[in-house]
Every structure is written in C-alpha cells, then in structure tokens.
Tab-separated table of C-alpha atoms and ligand atoms in Angstrom:
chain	number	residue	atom	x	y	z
A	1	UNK	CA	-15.385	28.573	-4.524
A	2	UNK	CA	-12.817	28.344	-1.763
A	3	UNK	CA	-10.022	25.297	-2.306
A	4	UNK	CA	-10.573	22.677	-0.132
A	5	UNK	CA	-7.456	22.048	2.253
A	6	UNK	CA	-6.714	18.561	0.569
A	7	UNK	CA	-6.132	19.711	-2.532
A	8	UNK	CA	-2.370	21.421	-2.313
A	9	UNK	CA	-2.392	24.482	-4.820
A	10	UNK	CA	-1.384	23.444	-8.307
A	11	UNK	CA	-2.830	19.799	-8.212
A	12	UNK	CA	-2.970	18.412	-11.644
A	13	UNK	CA	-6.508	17.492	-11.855
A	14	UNK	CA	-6.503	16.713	-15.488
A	15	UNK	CA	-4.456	13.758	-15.041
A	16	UNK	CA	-5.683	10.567	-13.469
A	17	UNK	CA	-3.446	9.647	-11.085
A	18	UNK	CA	-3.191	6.140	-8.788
A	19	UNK	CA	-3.850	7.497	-5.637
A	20	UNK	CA	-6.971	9.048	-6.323
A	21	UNK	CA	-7.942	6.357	-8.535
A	22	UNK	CA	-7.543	3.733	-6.107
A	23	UNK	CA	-9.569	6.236	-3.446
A	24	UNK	CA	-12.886	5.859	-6.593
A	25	UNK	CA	-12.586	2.142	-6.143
A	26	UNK	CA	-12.303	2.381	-2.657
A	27	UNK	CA	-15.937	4.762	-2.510
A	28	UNK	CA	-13.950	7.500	-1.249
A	29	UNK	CA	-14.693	11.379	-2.087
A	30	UNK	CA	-10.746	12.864	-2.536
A	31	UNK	CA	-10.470	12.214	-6.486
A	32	UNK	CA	-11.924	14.718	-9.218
A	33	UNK	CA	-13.619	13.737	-12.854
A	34	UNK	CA	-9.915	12.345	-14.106
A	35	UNK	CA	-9.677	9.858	-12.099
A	36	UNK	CA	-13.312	8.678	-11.792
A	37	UNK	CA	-12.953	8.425	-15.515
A	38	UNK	CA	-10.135	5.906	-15.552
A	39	UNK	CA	-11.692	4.061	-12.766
A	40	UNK	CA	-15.023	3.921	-14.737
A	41	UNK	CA	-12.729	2.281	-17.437
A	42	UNK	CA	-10.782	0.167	-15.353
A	43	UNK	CA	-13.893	-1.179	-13.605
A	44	UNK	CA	-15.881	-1.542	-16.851
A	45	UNK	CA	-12.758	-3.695	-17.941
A	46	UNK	CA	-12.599	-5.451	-14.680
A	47	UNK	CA	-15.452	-5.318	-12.730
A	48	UNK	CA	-13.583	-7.344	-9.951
A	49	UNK	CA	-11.286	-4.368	-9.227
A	50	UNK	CA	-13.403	-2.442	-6.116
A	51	UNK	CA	-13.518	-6.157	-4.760
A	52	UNK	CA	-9.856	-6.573	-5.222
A	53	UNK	CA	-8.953	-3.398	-3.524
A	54	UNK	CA	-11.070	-4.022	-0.840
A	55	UNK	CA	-9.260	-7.592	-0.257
A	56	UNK	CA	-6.345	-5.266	0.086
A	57	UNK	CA	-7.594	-3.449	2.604
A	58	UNK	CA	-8.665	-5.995	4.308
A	59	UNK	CA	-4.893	-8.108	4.345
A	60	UNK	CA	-3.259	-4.239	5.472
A	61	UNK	CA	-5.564	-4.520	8.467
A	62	UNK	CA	-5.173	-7.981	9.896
A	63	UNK	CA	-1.529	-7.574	9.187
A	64	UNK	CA	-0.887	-4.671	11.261
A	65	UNK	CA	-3.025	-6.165	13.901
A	66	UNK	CA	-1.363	-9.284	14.232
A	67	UNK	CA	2.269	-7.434	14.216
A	68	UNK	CA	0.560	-4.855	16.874
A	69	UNK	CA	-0.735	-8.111	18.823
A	70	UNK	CA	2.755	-9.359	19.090
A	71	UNK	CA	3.976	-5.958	20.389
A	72	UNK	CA	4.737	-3.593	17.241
A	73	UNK	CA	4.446	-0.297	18.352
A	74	UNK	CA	6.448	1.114	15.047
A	75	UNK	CA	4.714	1.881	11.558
A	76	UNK	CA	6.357	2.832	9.140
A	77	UNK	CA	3.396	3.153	6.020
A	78	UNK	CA	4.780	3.307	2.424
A	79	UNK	CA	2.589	4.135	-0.259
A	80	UNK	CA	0.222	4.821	2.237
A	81	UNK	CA	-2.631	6.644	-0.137
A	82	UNK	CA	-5.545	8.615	0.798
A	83	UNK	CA	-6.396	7.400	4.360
A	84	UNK	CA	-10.119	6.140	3.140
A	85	UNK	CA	-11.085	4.245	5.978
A	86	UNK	CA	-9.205	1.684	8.724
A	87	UNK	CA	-5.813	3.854	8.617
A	88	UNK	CA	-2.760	1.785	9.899
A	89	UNK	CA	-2.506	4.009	13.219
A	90	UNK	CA	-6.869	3.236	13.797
A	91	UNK	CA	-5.924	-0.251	13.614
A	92	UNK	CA	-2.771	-0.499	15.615
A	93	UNK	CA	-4.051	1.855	18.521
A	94	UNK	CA	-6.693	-0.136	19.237
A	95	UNK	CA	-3.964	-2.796	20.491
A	96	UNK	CA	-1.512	-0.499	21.183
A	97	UNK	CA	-2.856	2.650	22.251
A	98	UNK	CA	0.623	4.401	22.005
A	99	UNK	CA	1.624	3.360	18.620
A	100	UNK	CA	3.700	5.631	16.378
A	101	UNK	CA	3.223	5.878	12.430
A	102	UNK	CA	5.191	7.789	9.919
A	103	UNK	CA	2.906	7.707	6.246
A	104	UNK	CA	4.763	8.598	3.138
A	105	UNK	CA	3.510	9.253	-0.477
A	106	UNK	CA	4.389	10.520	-3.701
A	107	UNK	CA	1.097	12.012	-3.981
A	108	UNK	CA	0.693	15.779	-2.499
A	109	UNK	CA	-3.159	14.996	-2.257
A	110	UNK	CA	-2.776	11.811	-0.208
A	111	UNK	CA	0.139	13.481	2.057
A	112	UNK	CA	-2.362	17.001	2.273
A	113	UNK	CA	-5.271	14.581	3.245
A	114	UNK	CA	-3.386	12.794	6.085
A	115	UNK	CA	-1.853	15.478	7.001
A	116	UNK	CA	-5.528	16.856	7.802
A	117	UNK	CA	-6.785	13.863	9.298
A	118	UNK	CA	-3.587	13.737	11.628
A	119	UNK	CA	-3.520	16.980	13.145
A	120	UNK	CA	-1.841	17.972	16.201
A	121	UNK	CA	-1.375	14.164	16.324
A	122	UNK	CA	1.988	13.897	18.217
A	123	UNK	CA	2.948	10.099	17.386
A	124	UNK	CA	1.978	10.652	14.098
A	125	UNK	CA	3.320	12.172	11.018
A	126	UNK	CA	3.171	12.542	7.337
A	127	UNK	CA	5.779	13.258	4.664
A	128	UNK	CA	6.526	13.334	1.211
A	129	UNK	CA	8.484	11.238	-0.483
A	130	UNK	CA	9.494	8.675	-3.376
A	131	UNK	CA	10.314	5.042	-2.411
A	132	UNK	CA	12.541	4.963	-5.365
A	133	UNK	CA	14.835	7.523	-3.534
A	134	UNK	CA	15.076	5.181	-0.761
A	135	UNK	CA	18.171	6.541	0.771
A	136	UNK	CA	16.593	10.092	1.127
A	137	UNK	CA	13.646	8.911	2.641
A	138	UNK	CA	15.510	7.267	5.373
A	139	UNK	CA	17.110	10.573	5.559
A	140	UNK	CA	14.119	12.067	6.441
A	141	UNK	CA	14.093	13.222	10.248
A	142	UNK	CA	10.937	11.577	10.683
A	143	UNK	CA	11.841	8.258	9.323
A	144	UNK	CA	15.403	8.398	10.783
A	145	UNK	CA	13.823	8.903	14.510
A	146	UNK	CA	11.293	5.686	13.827
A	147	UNK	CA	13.962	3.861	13.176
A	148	UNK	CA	16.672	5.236	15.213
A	149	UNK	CA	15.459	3.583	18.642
A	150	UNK	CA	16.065	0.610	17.582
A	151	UNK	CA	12.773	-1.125	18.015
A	152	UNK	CA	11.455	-3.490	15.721
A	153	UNK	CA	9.396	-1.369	12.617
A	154	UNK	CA	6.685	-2.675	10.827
A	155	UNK	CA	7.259	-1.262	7.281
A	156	UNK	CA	4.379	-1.684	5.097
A	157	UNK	CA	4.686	-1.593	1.137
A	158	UNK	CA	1.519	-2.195	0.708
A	159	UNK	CA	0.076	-2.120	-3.288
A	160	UNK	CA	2.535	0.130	-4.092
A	161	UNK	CA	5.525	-1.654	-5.764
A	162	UNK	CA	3.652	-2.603	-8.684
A	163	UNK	CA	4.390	1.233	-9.422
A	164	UNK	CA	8.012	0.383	-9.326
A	165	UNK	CA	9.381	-0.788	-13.330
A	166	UNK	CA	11.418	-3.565	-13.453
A	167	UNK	CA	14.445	-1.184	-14.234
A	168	UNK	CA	13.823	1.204	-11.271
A	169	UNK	CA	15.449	-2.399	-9.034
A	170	UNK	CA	12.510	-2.681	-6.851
A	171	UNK	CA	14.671	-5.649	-5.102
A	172	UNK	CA	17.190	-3.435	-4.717
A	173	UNK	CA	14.383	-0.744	-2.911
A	174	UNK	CA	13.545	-2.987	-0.216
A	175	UNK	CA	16.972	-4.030	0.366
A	176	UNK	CA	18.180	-0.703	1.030
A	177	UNK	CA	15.221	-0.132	3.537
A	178	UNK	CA	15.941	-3.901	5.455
A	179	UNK	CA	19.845	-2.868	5.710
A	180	UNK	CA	18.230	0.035	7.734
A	181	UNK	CA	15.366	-1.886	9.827
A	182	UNK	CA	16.234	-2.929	13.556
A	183	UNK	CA	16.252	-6.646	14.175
A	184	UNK	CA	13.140	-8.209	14.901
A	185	UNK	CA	11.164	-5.728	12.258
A	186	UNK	CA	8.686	-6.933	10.035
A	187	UNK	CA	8.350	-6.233	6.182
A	188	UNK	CA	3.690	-6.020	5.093
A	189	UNK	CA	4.015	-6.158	1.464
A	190	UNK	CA	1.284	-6.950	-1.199
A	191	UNK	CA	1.631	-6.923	-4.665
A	192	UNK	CA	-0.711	-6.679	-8.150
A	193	UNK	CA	0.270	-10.532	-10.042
A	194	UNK	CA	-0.579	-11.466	-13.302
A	195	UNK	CA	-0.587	-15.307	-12.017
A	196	UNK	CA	-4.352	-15.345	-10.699
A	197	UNK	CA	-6.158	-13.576	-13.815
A	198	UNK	CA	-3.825	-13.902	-16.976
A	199	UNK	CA	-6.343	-12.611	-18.976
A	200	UNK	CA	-6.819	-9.376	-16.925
A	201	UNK	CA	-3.277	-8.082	-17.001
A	202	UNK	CA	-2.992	-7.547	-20.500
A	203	UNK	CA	-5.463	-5.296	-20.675
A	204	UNK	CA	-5.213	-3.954	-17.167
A	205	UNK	CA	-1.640	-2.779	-17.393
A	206	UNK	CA	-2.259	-1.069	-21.055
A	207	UNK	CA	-4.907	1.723	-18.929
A	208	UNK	CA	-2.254	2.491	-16.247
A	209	UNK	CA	0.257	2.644	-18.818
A	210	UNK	CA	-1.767	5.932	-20.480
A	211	UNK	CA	-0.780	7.638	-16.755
A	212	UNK	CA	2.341	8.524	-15.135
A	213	UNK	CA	2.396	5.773	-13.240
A	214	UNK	CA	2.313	2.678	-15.216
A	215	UNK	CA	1.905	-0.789	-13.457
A	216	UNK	CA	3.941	-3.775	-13.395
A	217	UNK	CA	1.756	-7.244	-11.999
A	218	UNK	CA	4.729	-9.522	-11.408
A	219	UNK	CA	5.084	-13.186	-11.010
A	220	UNK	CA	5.161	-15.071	-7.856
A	221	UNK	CA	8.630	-15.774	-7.988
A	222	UNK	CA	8.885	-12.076	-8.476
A	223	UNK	CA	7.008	-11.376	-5.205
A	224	UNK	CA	8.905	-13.605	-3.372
A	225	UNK	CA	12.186	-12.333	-4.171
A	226	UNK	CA	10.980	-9.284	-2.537
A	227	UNK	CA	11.425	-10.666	0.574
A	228	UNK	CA	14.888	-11.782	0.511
A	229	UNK	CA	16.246	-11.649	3.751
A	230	UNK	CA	13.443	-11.615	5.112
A	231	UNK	CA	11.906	-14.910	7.074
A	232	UNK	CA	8.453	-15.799	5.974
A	233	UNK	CA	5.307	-15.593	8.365
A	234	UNK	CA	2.807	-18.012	8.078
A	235	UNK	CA	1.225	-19.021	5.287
A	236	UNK	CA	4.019	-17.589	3.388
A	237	UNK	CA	3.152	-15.252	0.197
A	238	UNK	CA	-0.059	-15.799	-0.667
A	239	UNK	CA	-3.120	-14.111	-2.205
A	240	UNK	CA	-4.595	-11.497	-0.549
A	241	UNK	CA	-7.805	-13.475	1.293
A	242	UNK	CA	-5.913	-15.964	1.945
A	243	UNK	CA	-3.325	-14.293	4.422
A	244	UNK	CA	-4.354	-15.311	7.816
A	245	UNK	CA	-8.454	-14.910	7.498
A	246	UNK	CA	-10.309	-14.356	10.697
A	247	UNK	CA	-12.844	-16.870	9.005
A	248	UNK	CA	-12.201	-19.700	6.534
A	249	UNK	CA	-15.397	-18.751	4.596
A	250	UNK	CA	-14.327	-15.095	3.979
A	251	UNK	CA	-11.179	-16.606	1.963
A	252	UNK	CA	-14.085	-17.570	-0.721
A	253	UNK	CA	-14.028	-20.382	-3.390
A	254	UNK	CA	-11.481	-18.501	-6.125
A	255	UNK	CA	-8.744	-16.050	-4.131
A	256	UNK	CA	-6.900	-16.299	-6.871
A	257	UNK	CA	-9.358	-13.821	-8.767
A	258	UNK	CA	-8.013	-11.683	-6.339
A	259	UNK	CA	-4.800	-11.236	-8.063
A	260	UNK	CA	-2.806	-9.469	-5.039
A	261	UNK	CA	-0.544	-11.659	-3.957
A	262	UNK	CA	0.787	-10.469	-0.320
A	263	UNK	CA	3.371	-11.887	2.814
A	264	UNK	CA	4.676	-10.828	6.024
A	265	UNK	CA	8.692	-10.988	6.555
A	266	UNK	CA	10.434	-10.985	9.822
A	267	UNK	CA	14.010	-9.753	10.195
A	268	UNK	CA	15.678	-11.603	12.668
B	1	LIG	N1	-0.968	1.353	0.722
B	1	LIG	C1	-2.343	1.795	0.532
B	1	LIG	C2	-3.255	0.598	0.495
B	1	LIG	O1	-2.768	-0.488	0.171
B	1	LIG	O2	-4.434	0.727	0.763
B	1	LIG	C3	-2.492	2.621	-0.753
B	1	LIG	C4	-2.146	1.888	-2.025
B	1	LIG	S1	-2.398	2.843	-3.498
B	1	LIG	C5	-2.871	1.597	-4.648
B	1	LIG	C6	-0.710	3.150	-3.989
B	1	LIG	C7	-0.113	4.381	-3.353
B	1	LIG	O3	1.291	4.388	-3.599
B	1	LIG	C8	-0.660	5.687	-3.923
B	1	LIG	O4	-1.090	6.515	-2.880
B	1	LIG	C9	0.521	6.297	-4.663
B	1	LIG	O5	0.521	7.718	-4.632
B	1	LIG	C10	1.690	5.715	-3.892
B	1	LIG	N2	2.936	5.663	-4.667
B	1	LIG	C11	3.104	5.259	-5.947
B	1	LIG	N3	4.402	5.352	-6.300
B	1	LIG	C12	5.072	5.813	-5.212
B	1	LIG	C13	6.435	6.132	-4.941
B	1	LIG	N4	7.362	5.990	-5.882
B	1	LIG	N5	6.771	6.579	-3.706
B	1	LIG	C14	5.825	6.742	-2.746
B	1	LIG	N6	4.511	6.462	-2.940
B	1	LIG	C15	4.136	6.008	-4.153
C-alpha cells in the first residue's frame, strides 16, 4: 500500500508518541495502533481525559479570537499538534481575513499534516522545531519575519510545556521568546496541573513517563511564573472553562476536574 503523505518516511510507529496521542483523544484519524493503545490506557485510567482535551481546545479558540478581535493579525503556534479541527489560522481569519500563522512542532507527523492542510497557503507556514532550542527557532526565517515587523504576535504555548522537565528551565523558554516579542504581543499558554485532580497525576504522569516525552503537571504558582513579565488578562490564570466562557453554564459545576490551568499575558 502506498504511504500516505502525512506520514514522513521513517516514522516510528511503534512508539506512542504525544502528538498522535492527543489527536486519539481528540477523535482524529493521524495516529497508528501505538498510540491508540496508550490512549486506551490513559482514558481507561482517566476517563475525563477526551473531555479535558476538548476544554483545551475550546480555551485555544476563544483566545485567539478575542486577541484577533482586538486586532492580532500575528500567530505564532507552538506545539501546535496535528491540526484536528478549529486550527488557529480557521479561527483568526474569520476576524481577520489576512492573518498570518507560523505552526511549529517537534513532531514530523504533525508538521507533514499541516504542511498538507496548508498548501500553497501564502500567509501560512509550517516548520520544525524544538521549543527547548528557543534561540534557533527564532532563528528560523519564518519565525524571524513574524516577528521582525514589529507588530504585536500572539504566541501560543498551548498544552505543550508540560513536555518541558523542570531541568530543561521552561521559565527560562518563555523568557527567551518575550525578550524577542514586539510590544503589545500577547503570550496563550495552558498548562496540565496537578492542583484540580491530585489523585489523577500520580498515575497520569507514570503512563507518559513509559514515552519519550514524559509529562510534568505543575502547580499554580508554577503556571504563573510562566508569565513573568507578562501582564495578566482577565480573569487571570485560571482553569481551562473558566477563561472567558461565551456562556456561564458551559464553565460547568467542577472546572477544576479539568485540570488545565491556562492565561493570556500582554507585553506592554
Ligand atoms: N497546541 C495544541 C493544542 O493545544 O491543541 C497541541 C497540543 S499537544 C498536547 C502537544 C504538542 O506539543 C504535540 O504536537 C507535540 O508534538 C508538541 N511538542 C512537545 N514537545 C515539543 C517541543 N519540545 N517542541 C515543539 N513541540 C513540542
């Protein structure tokens, strides 16, 4: 049988691996048996999880909405996955039909699949990259010409730091990428906390720690520090349903079951 185009030659399909994983919870089709596997287990663990994800989604899209609403024309989309559904340059064009978006991932499959998706796309583009190299990925001619006009940038880091250990300074990450944002840009960040579901993490964090990419939930305080720098949007870092809803009853009666914990920053 002929390859499909979004899997790069030489995929490790053996292994499960985030991106695709999170893609199973998500009801996507771009993951193979390995990962279904360790979502299967995750799931059976936490059957919250495809609920959480989706919560995730959901804070990604009415951030970038309310930064395109208030003039963002700049994306910059780190960690951005396998584009499942509701993309970041979907929802920004429909406020700002010119709005540019550079995606980077880790993952070959998510960067082959956007890639796909974003053909012959001209205010779009897709590279590969690692977030802990931070310096090289503002290197990158794509990312450099985002940034270089000096209009404000939205930079999501959206569910993705939780991928960054302790010891890989994920503080010092995001600090290296604000010294580089114009003034006026705007940091989307959520985050995987232990706070909400003690119980879970345990547990939770022993499965990813069987793949290459273990997972770190971190505190509140943690996910605050993030944003150093950075002044606070309204309400502040909270979890994920509760981050501006576009109803009060889709927040539900526990949010904190949601575990994410997520904020928008503004650079003045
Ligand atoms: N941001 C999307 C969202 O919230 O829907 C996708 C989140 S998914 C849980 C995490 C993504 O981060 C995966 O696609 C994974 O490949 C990517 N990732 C993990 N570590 C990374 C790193 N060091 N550099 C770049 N991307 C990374």
């Amino acid at each position: 049988m002929k390859r499909p185009r979004w899997i790069p030659e030489g995929t490790d399909q053996e292994t499960p691996n985030v991106a695709r994983v999170y893609d199973c919870y998500l009801g996507g089709s771009h993951n193979f048996a390995a990962d279904r596997e360790m979502a299967r287990k995750a799931v059976e663990l936490w059957p919250e999880l495809p609920k959480i994800m989706r919560a995730n989604r959901g804070f990604l899209r009415r951030a970038v909405q309310y930064l395109a609403e208030r003039g963002f024309t700049r994306f910059l989309d780190i960690g951005s996955g396998i584009p499942t559904f509701g993309a970041v340059h979907e929802v920004a064009r429909r406020i700002q039909p010119d709005a540019r978006v550079v995606y980077v991932d880790i993952d070959p499959v998510a960067v082959a699949h956007s890639r796909l998706i974003l053909e012959g796309d001209e205010r779009a583009a897709v590279i590969e990259a690692d977030m802990r190299e931070p310096r090289a990925l503002l290197a990158d001619p794509a990312v450099a010409d985002l940034l270089a006009a000096g209009e404000p940038v939205a930079v999501l880091l959206v569910a993705v730091l939780h991928f960054v250990r302790d010891e890989e300074d994920p503080v010092g990450i995001v600090r290296v990428l604000r010294d580089a944002m114009p003034p006026g840009s705007a940091l989307v960040l959520s985050h995987a906390s232990f706070e909400g579901r003690p119980d879970q993490a345990g547990p939770h964090q022993d499965l990813y720690a069987r793949t290459p990419t273990p997972l770190t939930m971190r505190s509140r305080e943690d996910v605050v520090r993030l944003f150093d720098g950075f002044e606070l949007i309204e309400p502040g870092v909270v979890y994920l349903p509760e981050w501006r809803p576009e109803r009060p009853e889709s927040v539900g009666p526990h949010p904190e079951r949601m575990t994410g914990l997520a904020g928008v920053g503004r650079l003045s």
